mmCIF file of C-alpha atoms in Angstrom:
data_model
loop_
_atom_site.group_PDB
_atom_site.id
_atom_site.type_symbol
_atom_site.label_atom_id
_atom_site.label_comp_id
_atom_site.label_asym_id
_atom_site.label_seq_id
_atom_site.Cartn_x
_atom_site.Cartn_y
_atom_site.Cartn_z
ATOM 1 C CA UNK P 6 -8.025 -61.145 113.342
ATOM 2 C CA UNK P 7 -11.052 -61.730 111.182
ATOM 3 C CA UNK P 8 -9.628 -59.482 108.441
ATOM 4 C CA UNK P 9 -6.284 -61.236 108.491
ATOM 5 C CA UNK P 10 -7.900 -64.630 108.366
ATOM 6 C CA UNK P 11 -10.013 -63.672 105.398
ATOM 7 C CA UNK P 12 -7.068 -62.204 103.485
ATOM 8 C CA UNK P 13 -5.166 -65.429 103.985
ATOM 9 C CA UNK P 14 -8.220 -67.374 102.889
ATOM 10 C CA UNK P 15 -8.617 -65.572 99.572
ATOM 11 C CA UNK P 16 -4.887 -65.379 98.764
ATOM 12 C CA UNK P 17 -4.810 -68.812 97.059
ATOM 13 C CA UNK P 18 -7.750 -67.760 94.889
ATOM 14 C CA UNK P 19 -5.845 -64.632 93.865
ATOM 15 C CA UNK P 20 -2.860 -66.724 92.885
ATOM 16 C CA UNK P 21 -5.007 -69.214 91.014
ATOM 17 C CA UNK P 22 -6.363 -66.474 88.766
ATOM 18 C CA UNK P 23 -2.936 -65.047 88.107
ATOM 19 C CA UNK P 24 -1.719 -68.447 86.991
ATOM 20 C CA UNK P 25 -4.177 -68.233 84.079
ATOM 21 C CA UNK P 26 -2.573 -65.020 82.817
ATOM 22 C CA UNK P 27 0.229 -64.551 80.343
ATOM 23 C CA UNK P 28 3.751 -64.473 81.597
ATOM 24 C CA UNK P 29 5.489 -61.332 82.780
ATOM 25 C CA UNK P 30 8.425 -60.437 84.946
ATOM 26 C CA UNK P 31 9.790 -61.867 88.137
ATOM 27 C CA UNK P 32 8.448 -60.187 91.266
ATOM 28 C CA UNK P 33 10.605 -57.899 93.340
ATOM 29 C CA UNK P 34 10.201 -57.112 97.012
ATOM 30 C CA UNK P 35 7.255 -54.820 97.586
ATOM 31 C CA UNK P 36 8.332 -51.205 97.878
ATOM 32 C CA UNK P 37 11.893 -52.182 98.730
ATOM 33 C CA UNK P 38 14.847 -50.694 96.891
ATOM 34 C CA UNK P 39 16.548 -53.358 94.801
ATOM 35 C CA UNK P 40 20.087 -53.873 93.699
ATOM 36 C CA UNK P 41 19.785 -51.170 91.051
ATOM 37 C CA UNK P 42 18.768 -48.009 92.909
ATOM 38 C CA UNK P 43 17.090 -45.349 90.836
ATOM 39 C CA UNK P 44 18.356 -41.784 90.763
ATOM 40 C CA UNK P 45 16.378 -38.814 92.096
ATOM 41 C CA UNK P 46 13.841 -37.316 89.721
ATOM 42 C CA UNK P 47 16.082 -34.871 87.862
ATOM 43 C CA UNK P 48 16.865 -34.020 84.288
ATOM 44 C CA UNK P 49 19.524 -36.750 84.399
ATOM 45 C CA UNK P 50 16.983 -39.553 84.725
ATOM 46 C CA UNK P 51 17.199 -40.449 81.058
ATOM 47 C CA UNK P 52 20.979 -40.871 81.220
ATOM 48 C CA UNK P 53 20.778 -42.882 84.416
ATOM 49 C CA UNK P 54 18.254 -45.281 82.907
ATOM 50 C CA UNK P 55 20.370 -45.796 79.803
ATOM 51 C CA UNK P 56 23.453 -46.405 81.928
ATOM 52 C CA UNK P 57 21.563 -48.849 84.173
ATOM 53 C CA UNK P 58 20.158 -50.678 81.095
ATOM 54 C CA UNK P 59 16.949 -51.320 82.993
ATOM 55 C CA UNK P 60 13.854 -49.352 83.958
ATOM 56 C CA UNK P 61 12.316 -49.418 87.422
ATOM 57 C CA UNK P 62 8.555 -49.480 87.146
ATOM 58 C CA UNK P 63 6.113 -48.812 90.003
ATOM 59 C CA UNK P 64 2.966 -50.965 89.837
ATOM 60 C CA UNK P 65 0.188 -52.107 92.141
ATOM 61 C CA UNK P 66 0.753 -55.845 91.875
ATOM 62 C CA UNK P 67 -2.707 -56.307 93.414
ATOM 63 C CA UNK P 68 -5.147 -55.907 90.514
ATOM 64 C CA UNK P 69 -5.659 -58.843 88.117
ATOM 65 C CA UNK P 70 -5.686 -57.672 84.512
ATOM 66 C CA UNK P 71 -3.680 -54.517 85.317
ATOM 67 C CA UNK P 72 -0.724 -55.623 87.439
ATOM 68 C CA UNK P 73 -0.600 -58.823 89.377
ATOM 69 C CA UNK P 74 1.959 -61.286 90.660
ATOM 70 C CA UNK P 75 1.229 -64.934 89.919
ATOM 71 C CA UNK P 76 2.171 -68.004 91.912
ATOM 72 C CA UNK P 77 5.217 -68.298 89.640
ATOM 73 C CA UNK P 78 6.399 -64.870 90.799
ATOM 74 C CA UNK P 79 5.793 -63.297 87.395
ATOM 75 C CA UNK P 80 3.943 -60.080 86.736
ATOM 76 C CA UNK P 81 1.140 -59.715 84.217
ATOM 77 C CA UNK P 82 -1.433 -57.080 83.252
ATOM 78 C CA UNK P 83 -1.926 -54.091 81.005
ATOM 79 C CA UNK P 84 0.109 -51.796 83.302
ATOM 80 C CA UNK P 85 2.890 -54.372 83.328
ATOM 81 C CA UNK P 86 2.901 -54.568 79.534
ATOM 82 C CA UNK P 87 3.276 -50.795 79.291
ATOM 83 C CA UNK P 88 6.492 -51.120 81.328
ATOM 84 C CA UNK P 89 7.660 -53.958 79.131
ATOM 85 C CA UNK P 90 6.936 -51.859 76.020
ATOM 86 C CA UNK P 91 9.116 -49.032 77.373
ATOM 87 C CA UNK P 92 11.945 -51.501 78.013
ATOM 88 C CA UNK P 93 11.554 -52.945 74.521
ATOM 89 C CA UNK P 94 11.795 -49.476 72.978
ATOM 90 C CA UNK P 95 14.906 -48.547 74.963
ATOM 91 C CA UNK P 96 16.812 -51.824 75.103
ATOM 92 C CA UNK P 97 15.154 -54.173 72.573
ATOM 93 C CA UNK P 98 14.489 -56.296 75.653
ATOM 94 C CA UNK P 99 11.019 -56.339 77.297
ATOM 95 C CA UNK P 100 12.492 -58.091 80.318
ATOM 96 C CA UNK P 101 14.773 -55.164 81.212
ATOM 97 C CA UNK P 102 12.327 -54.089 83.933
ATOM 98 C CA UNK P 103 12.412 -54.210 87.703
ATOM 99 C CA UNK P 104 8.891 -54.032 89.127
ATOM 100 C CA UNK P 105 8.199 -52.523 92.525
ATOM 101 C CA UNK P 106 4.825 -52.868 94.225
ATOM 102 C CA UNK P 107 3.502 -49.584 95.588
ATOM 103 C CA UNK P 108 0.287 -48.900 97.472
ATOM 104 C CA UNK P 109 -1.764 -45.808 96.747
ATOM 105 C CA UNK P 110 -0.080 -43.835 99.528
ATOM 106 C CA UNK P 111 3.472 -44.720 98.454
ATOM 107 C CA UNK P 112 3.193 -44.308 94.706
ATOM 108 C CA UNK P 113 3.693 -40.550 94.245
ATOM 109 C CA UNK P 114 6.518 -40.269 96.760
ATOM 110 C CA UNK P 115 8.291 -43.177 95.064
ATOM 111 C CA UNK P 116 8.169 -41.307 91.766
ATOM 112 C CA UNK P 117 9.127 -37.937 93.216
ATOM 113 C CA UNK P 118 12.128 -39.320 95.119
ATOM 114 C CA UNK P 119 13.384 -41.367 92.194
ATOM 115 C CA UNK P 120 12.709 -44.791 93.697
ATOM 116 C CA UNK P 121 10.958 -45.645 90.439
ATOM 117 C CA UNK P 122 11.433 -44.252 86.919
ATOM 118 C CA UNK P 123 7.826 -44.532 85.847
ATOM 119 C CA UNK P 124 4.503 -45.199 87.554
ATOM 120 C CA UNK P 125 2.238 -47.610 85.670
ATOM 121 C CA UNK P 126 -0.331 -48.271 88.348
ATOM 122 C CA UNK P 127 -3.973 -47.643 87.346
ATOM 123 C CA UNK P 128 -3.577 -43.992 88.323
ATOM 124 C CA UNK P 129 -6.163 -41.364 87.422
ATOM 125 C CA UNK P 130 -4.903 -38.314 85.554
ATOM 126 C CA UNK P 131 -6.113 -35.230 87.430
ATOM 127 C CA UNK P 132 -5.258 -31.532 87.355
ATOM 128 C CA UNK P 133 -3.757 -31.447 90.856
ATOM 129 C CA UNK P 134 -1.571 -34.476 90.191
ATOM 130 C CA UNK P 135 -0.392 -32.847 86.966
ATOM 131 C CA UNK P 136 0.521 -29.629 88.814
ATOM 132 C CA UNK P 137 1.011 -29.572 92.593
ATOM 133 C CA UNK P 138 1.962 -33.262 92.863
ATOM 134 C CA UNK P 139 4.520 -32.827 90.081
ATOM 135 C CA UNK P 140 3.609 -35.671 87.741
ATOM 136 C CA UNK P 141 3.951 -35.713 83.962
ATOM 137 C CA UNK P 142 1.295 -37.997 82.495
ATOM 138 C CA UNK P 143 1.654 -40.119 79.381
ATOM 139 C CA UNK P 144 -1.435 -40.836 77.217
ATOM 140 C CA UNK P 145 -4.376 -42.630 78.806
ATOM 141 C CA UNK P 146 -4.130 -46.429 78.557
ATOM 142 C CA UNK P 147 -7.550 -47.195 80.064
ATOM 143 C CA UNK P 148 -10.693 -45.068 80.309
ATOM 144 C CA UNK P 149 -12.568 -46.071 83.437
ATOM 145 C CA UNK P 150 -15.306 -44.833 85.751
ATOM 146 C CA UNK P 151 -16.054 -45.292 89.444
ATOM 147 C CA UNK P 152 -18.941 -47.484 90.582
ATOM 148 C CA UNK P 153 -20.214 -49.348 93.640
ATOM 149 C CA UNK P 154 -20.535 -53.088 94.216
ATOM 150 C CA UNK P 155 -23.153 -54.516 96.591
ATOM 151 C CA UNK P 156 -24.491 -57.945 97.507
ATOM 152 C CA UNK P 157 -27.294 -59.205 95.275
ATOM 153 C CA UNK P 158 -29.547 -60.030 98.222
ATOM 154 C CA UNK P 159 -29.236 -56.530 99.706
ATOM 155 C CA UNK P 160 -32.104 -55.040 97.656
ATOM 156 C CA UNK P 161 -29.789 -52.104 96.904
ATOM 157 C CA UNK P 162 -30.461 -51.088 93.308
ATOM 158 C CA UNK P 163 -29.133 -47.507 93.185
ATOM 159 C CA UNK P 164 -27.082 -44.923 95.065
ATOM 160 C CA UNK P 165 -30.253 -43.693 96.767
ATOM 161 C CA UNK P 166 -30.700 -47.115 98.341
ATOM 162 C CA UNK P 167 -27.343 -46.653 100.114
ATOM 163 C CA UNK P 168 -28.791 -43.958 102.416
ATOM 164 C CA UNK P 169 -27.243 -44.383 105.891
ATOM 165 C CA UNK P 170 -25.456 -47.548 104.722
ATOM 166 C CA UNK P 171 -21.753 -48.337 105.252
ATOM 167 C CA UNK P 172 -19.519 -48.105 102.161
ATOM 168 C CA UNK P 173 -15.934 -49.400 102.104
ATOM 169 C CA UNK P 174 -13.484 -47.105 100.303
ATOM 170 C CA UNK P 175 -9.715 -46.872 99.974
ATOM 171 C CA UNK P 176 -8.105 -43.654 101.149
ATOM 172 C CA UNK P 177 -5.401 -41.840 99.212
ATOM 173 C CA UNK P 178 -7.296 -42.317 95.952
ATOM 174 C CA UNK P 179 -9.708 -40.239 93.923
ATOM 175 C CA UNK P 180 -12.508 -42.686 94.809
ATOM 176 C CA UNK P 181 -12.888 -41.358 98.355
ATOM 177 C CA UNK P 182 -13.464 -37.783 97.173
ATOM 178 C CA UNK P 183 -15.644 -38.857 94.230
ATOM 179 C CA UNK P 184 -17.925 -40.789 96.554
ATOM 180 C CA UNK P 185 -18.206 -37.881 98.961
ATOM 181 C CA UNK P 186 -18.930 -35.434 96.121
ATOM 182 C CA UNK P 187 -21.642 -37.590 94.544
ATOM 183 C CA UNK P 188 -23.412 -38.360 97.808
ATOM 184 C CA UNK P 189 -23.262 -34.692 98.782
ATOM 185 C CA UNK P 190 -24.720 -33.591 95.438
ATOM 186 C CA UNK P 191 -27.585 -36.043 95.841
ATOM 187 C CA UNK P 192 -28.133 -35.295 99.524
ATOM 188 C CA UNK P 193 -27.545 -38.929 100.504
ATOM 189 C CA UNK P 194 -26.041 -39.556 103.937
ATOM 190 C CA UNK P 195 -23.790 -42.594 104.270
ATOM 191 C CA UNK P 196 -21.106 -44.110 106.503
ATOM 192 C CA UNK P 197 -17.660 -44.198 104.848
ATOM 193 C CA UNK P 198 -15.451 -47.035 106.124
ATOM 194 C CA UNK P 199 -11.950 -46.023 105.049
ATOM 195 C CA UNK P 200 -8.844 -48.210 104.603
ATOM 196 C CA UNK P 201 -5.315 -47.575 103.359
ATOM 197 C CA UNK P 202 -4.910 -51.177 102.174
ATOM 198 C CA UNK P 203 -7.108 -52.247 99.286
ATOM 199 C CA UNK P 204 -6.906 -55.889 100.405
ATOM 200 C CA UNK P 205 -8.330 -54.998 103.808
ATOM 201 C CA UNK P 206 -11.075 -52.925 102.195
ATOM 202 C CA UNK P 207 -12.290 -55.836 100.050
ATOM 203 C CA UNK P 208 -11.844 -58.316 102.886
ATOM 204 C CA UNK P 209 -14.019 -56.144 105.131
ATOM 205 C CA UNK P 210 -16.699 -55.952 102.441
ATOM 206 C CA UNK P 211 -16.530 -59.707 101.973
ATOM 207 C CA UNK P 212 -17.097 -60.164 105.700
ATOM 208 C CA UNK P 213 -20.325 -58.198 105.426
ATOM 209 C CA UNK P 214 -19.153 -55.257 107.512
ATOM 210 C CA UNK P 215 -19.871 -52.835 104.647
ATOM 211 C CA UNK P 216 -23.090 -52.717 102.599
ATOM 212 C CA UNK P 217 -21.135 -51.684 99.503
ATOM 213 C CA UNK P 218 -17.616 -51.042 98.252
ATOM 214 C CA UNK P 219 -16.540 -48.434 95.723
ATOM 215 C CA UNK P 220 -13.635 -48.376 93.254
ATOM 216 C CA UNK P 221 -13.089 -48.044 89.525
ATOM 217 C CA UNK P 222 -15.427 -50.370 87.610
ATOM 218 C CA UNK P 223 -12.479 -52.317 86.231
ATOM 219 C CA UNK P 224 -11.130 -52.828 89.752
ATOM 220 C CA UNK P 225 -14.532 -53.983 91.004
ATOM 221 C CA UNK P 226 -14.774 -56.489 88.151
ATOM 222 C CA UNK P 227 -11.210 -57.637 88.751
ATOM 223 C CA UNK P 228 -11.506 -57.871 92.523
ATOM 224 C CA UNK P 229 -14.971 -59.362 92.301
ATOM 225 C CA UNK P 230 -13.530 -62.447 90.634
ATOM 226 C CA UNK P 231 -11.493 -63.247 93.738
ATOM 227 C CA UNK P 232 -14.150 -62.692 96.387
ATOM 228 C CA UNK P 233 -15.246 -65.885 98.200
ATOM 229 C CA UNK P 234 -18.572 -65.962 96.282
ATOM 230 C CA UNK P 235 -18.249 -63.735 93.189
ATOM 231 C CA UNK P 236 -21.744 -64.651 91.969
ATOM 232 C CA UNK P 237 -23.325 -63.130 95.086
ATOM 233 C CA UNK P 238 -22.258 -59.601 94.166
ATOM 234 C CA UNK P 239 -23.378 -57.059 91.588
ATOM 235 C CA UNK P 240 -22.035 -53.714 90.344
ATOM 236 C CA UNK P 241 -24.603 -50.900 90.280
ATOM 237 C CA UNK P 242 -25.197 -49.350 86.863
ATOM 238 C CA UNK P 243 -24.552 -45.784 88.024
ATOM 239 C CA UNK P 244 -21.061 -44.507 87.132
ATOM 240 C CA UNK P 245 -20.138 -41.663 89.475
ATOM 241 C CA UNK P 246 -16.933 -40.336 87.893
ATOM 242 C CA UNK P 247 -14.611 -40.335 84.892
ATOM 243 C CA UNK P 248 -11.285 -42.055 85.557
ATOM 244 C CA UNK P 249 -8.686 -41.748 82.779
ATOM 245 C CA UNK P 250 -5.878 -44.081 83.886
ATOM 246 C CA UNK P 251 -2.404 -43.246 82.600
ATOM 247 C CA UNK P 252 1.289 -43.910 83.274
ATOM 248 C CA UNK P 253 3.244 -41.016 84.742
ATOM 249 C CA UNK P 254 6.826 -39.844 85.244
ATOM 250 C CA UNK P 255 8.159 -37.121 87.535
ATOM 251 C CA UNK P 256 8.451 -33.663 86.073
ATOM 252 C CA UNK P 257 12.024 -32.614 85.396
ATOM 253 C CA UNK P 258 13.214 -34.658 82.432
ATOM 254 C CA UNK P 259 11.378 -33.753 79.251
ATOM 255 C CA UNK P 260 13.328 -36.283 77.198
ATOM 256 C CA UNK P 261 12.304 -39.187 79.432
ATOM 257 C CA UNK P 262 8.705 -38.011 79.514
ATOM 258 C CA UNK P 263 8.594 -37.755 75.711
ATOM 259 C CA UNK P 264 9.962 -41.293 75.333
ATOM 260 C CA UNK P 265 7.281 -42.782 77.610
ATOM 261 C CA UNK P 266 4.581 -40.757 75.879
ATOM 262 C CA UNK P 267 5.495 -41.969 72.392
ATOM 263 C CA UNK P 268 5.848 -45.573 73.519
ATOM 264 C CA UNK P 269 2.174 -45.484 74.507
ATOM 265 C CA UNK P 270 1.219 -43.785 71.250
ATOM 266 C CA UNK P 271 3.139 -46.495 69.370
ATOM 267 C CA UNK P 272 0.847 -49.165 70.843
ATOM 268 C CA UNK P 273 -2.230 -47.327 69.578
ATOM 269 C CA UNK P 274 -0.726 -46.408 66.191
ATOM 270 C CA UNK P 275 0.252 -50.006 65.495
ATOM 271 C CA UNK P 276 -3.343 -51.112 65.999
ATOM 272 C CA UNK P 277 -4.526 -48.315 63.703
ATOM 273 C CA UNK P 278 -2.106 -49.546 61.014
ATOM 274 C CA UNK P 279 -3.059 -53.201 61.544
ATOM 275 C CA UNK P 280 0.458 -54.140 62.637
ATOM 276 C CA UNK P 281 0.641 -56.910 65.247
ATOM 277 C CA UNK P 282 3.352 -58.978 66.858
ATOM 278 C CA UNK P 283 2.353 -61.807 64.536
ATOM 279 C CA UNK P 284 2.361 -59.995 61.192
ATOM 280 C CA UNK P 285 5.003 -57.289 61.659
ATOM 281 C CA UNK P 286 7.399 -59.149 59.366
ATOM 282 C CA UNK P 287 4.989 -58.712 56.467
ATOM 283 C CA UNK P 288 5.272 -54.919 56.818
ATOM 284 C CA UNK P 289 9.068 -54.852 56.552
ATOM 285 C CA UNK P 290 8.914 -54.195 52.805
ATOM 286 C CA UNK P 291 5.811 -52.015 52.865
ATOM 287 C CA UNK P 292 5.874 -49.015 50.520
ATOM 288 C CA UNK P 293 3.267 -47.145 52.608
ATOM 289 C CA UNK P 294 5.097 -44.001 53.833
ATOM 290 C CA UNK P 295 3.160 -44.027 57.126
ATOM 291 C CA UNK P 296 4.226 -47.610 57.818
ATOM 292 C CA UNK P 297 7.830 -46.952 56.773
ATOM 293 C CA UNK P 298 8.162 -43.976 59.137
ATOM 294 C CA UNK P 299 6.452 -45.884 61.961
ATOM 295 C CA UNK P 300 8.714 -48.914 61.647
ATOM 296 C CA UNK P 301 11.815 -46.778 61.121
ATOM 297 C CA UNK P 302 12.695 -48.076 57.670
ATOM 298 C CA UNK P 303 12.467 -44.463 56.463
ATOM 299 C CA UNK P 304 13.265 -41.204 58.260
ATOM 300 C CA UNK P 305 14.781 -40.648 61.699
ATOM 301 C CA UNK P 306 11.863 -40.136 64.083
ATOM 302 C CA UNK P 307 13.427 -42.353 66.748
ATOM 303 C CA UNK P 308 16.600 -40.292 66.854
ATOM 304 C CA UNK P 309 14.525 -37.273 67.801
ATOM 305 C CA UNK P 310 13.506 -39.133 70.962
ATOM 306 C CA UNK P 311 16.996 -40.381 71.704
ATOM 307 C CA UNK P 312 15.943 -43.883 70.624
ATOM 308 C CA UNK P 313 16.725 -46.032 67.629
ATOM 309 C CA UNK P 314 14.607 -45.366 64.566
ATOM 310 C CA UNK P 315 13.026 -48.818 64.838
ATOM 311 C CA UNK P 316 11.856 -48.283 68.430
ATOM 312 C CA UNK P 317 8.189 -48.821 67.527
ATOM 313 C CA UNK P 318 9.027 -52.043 65.670
ATOM 314 C CA UNK P 319 10.841 -53.284 68.771
ATOM 315 C CA UNK P 320 7.758 -52.612 70.901
ATOM 316 C CA UNK P 321 5.311 -54.387 68.616
ATOM 317 C CA UNK P 322 7.644 -57.328 67.999
ATOM 318 C CA UNK P 323 8.079 -58.017 71.714
ATOM 319 C CA UNK P 324 4.836 -56.836 73.338
ATOM 320 C CA UNK P 325 2.225 -56.384 70.600
ATOM 321 C CA UNK P 326 -0.109 -53.483 69.814
ATOM 322 C CA UNK P 327 -2.723 -52.018 72.167
ATOM 323 C CA UNK P 328 -5.435 -54.403 71.009
ATOM 324 C CA UNK P 329 -3.238 -57.433 71.622
ATOM 325 C CA UNK P 330 -2.332 -56.175 75.091
ATOM 326 C CA UNK P 331 -5.968 -55.488 75.927
ATOM 327 C CA UNK P 332 -7.172 -58.882 74.747
ATOM 328 C CA UNK P 333 -4.370 -60.691 76.553
ATOM 329 C CA UNK P 334 -5.143 -59.090 79.914
ATOM 330 C CA UNK P 335 -8.769 -57.928 79.887
ATOM 331 C CA UNK P 336 -10.404 -59.362 76.762
ATOM 332 C CA UNK P 337 -13.075 -62.009 76.137
ATOM 333 C CA UNK P 338 -10.690 -64.930 76.654
ATOM 334 C CA UNK P 339 -9.792 -63.749 80.164
ATOM 335 C CA UNK P 340 -11.792 -64.169 83.367
ATOM 336 C CA UNK P 341 -12.415 -60.424 83.446
ATOM 337 C CA UNK P 342 -13.967 -60.284 79.949
ATOM 338 C CA UNK P 343 -14.207 -56.483 79.894
ATOM 339 C CA UNK P 344 -15.764 -55.013 76.770
ATOM 340 C CA UNK P 345 -13.439 -52.440 75.212
ATOM 341 C CA UNK P 346 -16.092 -49.694 75.091
ATOM 342 C CA UNK P 347 -14.365 -46.313 75.323
ATOM 343 C CA UNK P 348 -11.022 -48.101 75.032
ATOM 344 C CA UNK P 349 -11.584 -48.850 71.367
ATOM 345 C CA UNK P 350 -9.786 -46.955 68.598
ATOM 346 C CA UNK P 351 -11.426 -43.680 67.544
ATOM 347 C CA UNK P 352 -12.245 -45.296 64.179
ATOM 348 C CA UNK P 353 -14.397 -47.859 66.021
ATOM 349 C CA UNK P 354 -16.231 -45.406 68.243
ATOM 350 C CA UNK P 355 -13.701 -45.294 71.083
ATOM 351 C CA UNK P 356 -11.408 -42.610 72.504
ATOM 352 C CA UNK P 357 -7.981 -43.990 71.555
ATOM 353 C CA UNK P 358 -6.124 -41.807 69.100
ATOM 354 C CA UNK P 359 -2.473 -41.324 68.201
ATOM 355 C CA UNK P 360 -0.928 -38.116 66.809
ATOM 356 C CA UNK P 361 0.834 -38.570 63.459
ATOM 357 C CA UNK P 362 4.224 -40.261 63.298
ATOM 358 C CA UNK P 363 5.896 -37.705 61.055
#
């Protein structure tokens, strides 16, 4: 009862934050098949999507800045914009997306069974997911790391201070295993308090029933903004894992996987070339061969993907480049205000890099 009451109490705060975000898509029923059922994950997925004229995108819907449903029923976030970019590339329409909320336990099954076409849900790219789980990952859209949040007045300053303390963690994610591995390596005993529902995990922490809570740093920052007293909490400096977050499709349709992959690369390449949603018109007459191939005014790169040759131009026109998406959802003008760090372009000291468009 206490958990339920607290979740209801913080729900308006969640919605209030979402209202400050940019607009997205209208919410669909969580995890419920809609009026346009997806086909099983087979080599025919590409054809089915084109025939349906809409993609079905699995998201969290629970993480501000990544995917979140506002009080107006619209989705926003960096994961949401990746879905919108795919729709723009395929249909010249960023709104040709049906979003379905999936929890961490549902997400892989939804992709494997064809309930969704693509998973864009702050999911860590790991070897086992790439092999035994049967996922095909697109390029990383956010480099993250796992950390632990505690209350400021707890006198907990490091992982060692969490000896024999209770730590809230969500099951069905890499965070549970990462925490166990790190504590085992350091010989620190602790009491894991495990939940399937991320809302219940944070609500339990907020009630004081856990001394700390662990998740990706971005999720802790995001979720921390909607706790009852955000200023009373602090994220420890120690990062206990590497978490490359990437969209994924089911193995079985190389053509569909290639399209999603190059949509993500297009976002990065546009930022490298200095092409934004605001200035793309100025590049229409560019004589730079790299720009001409990228925008499809020369060559036939799009046809090789089964898309139009101007697919990248469609993406940037409707959704913007990676930097625009980042700033809109996570940048200094948002409540999250996450520094780009590793998520900068390679030319600025980050890890983002696109293969050549040629």
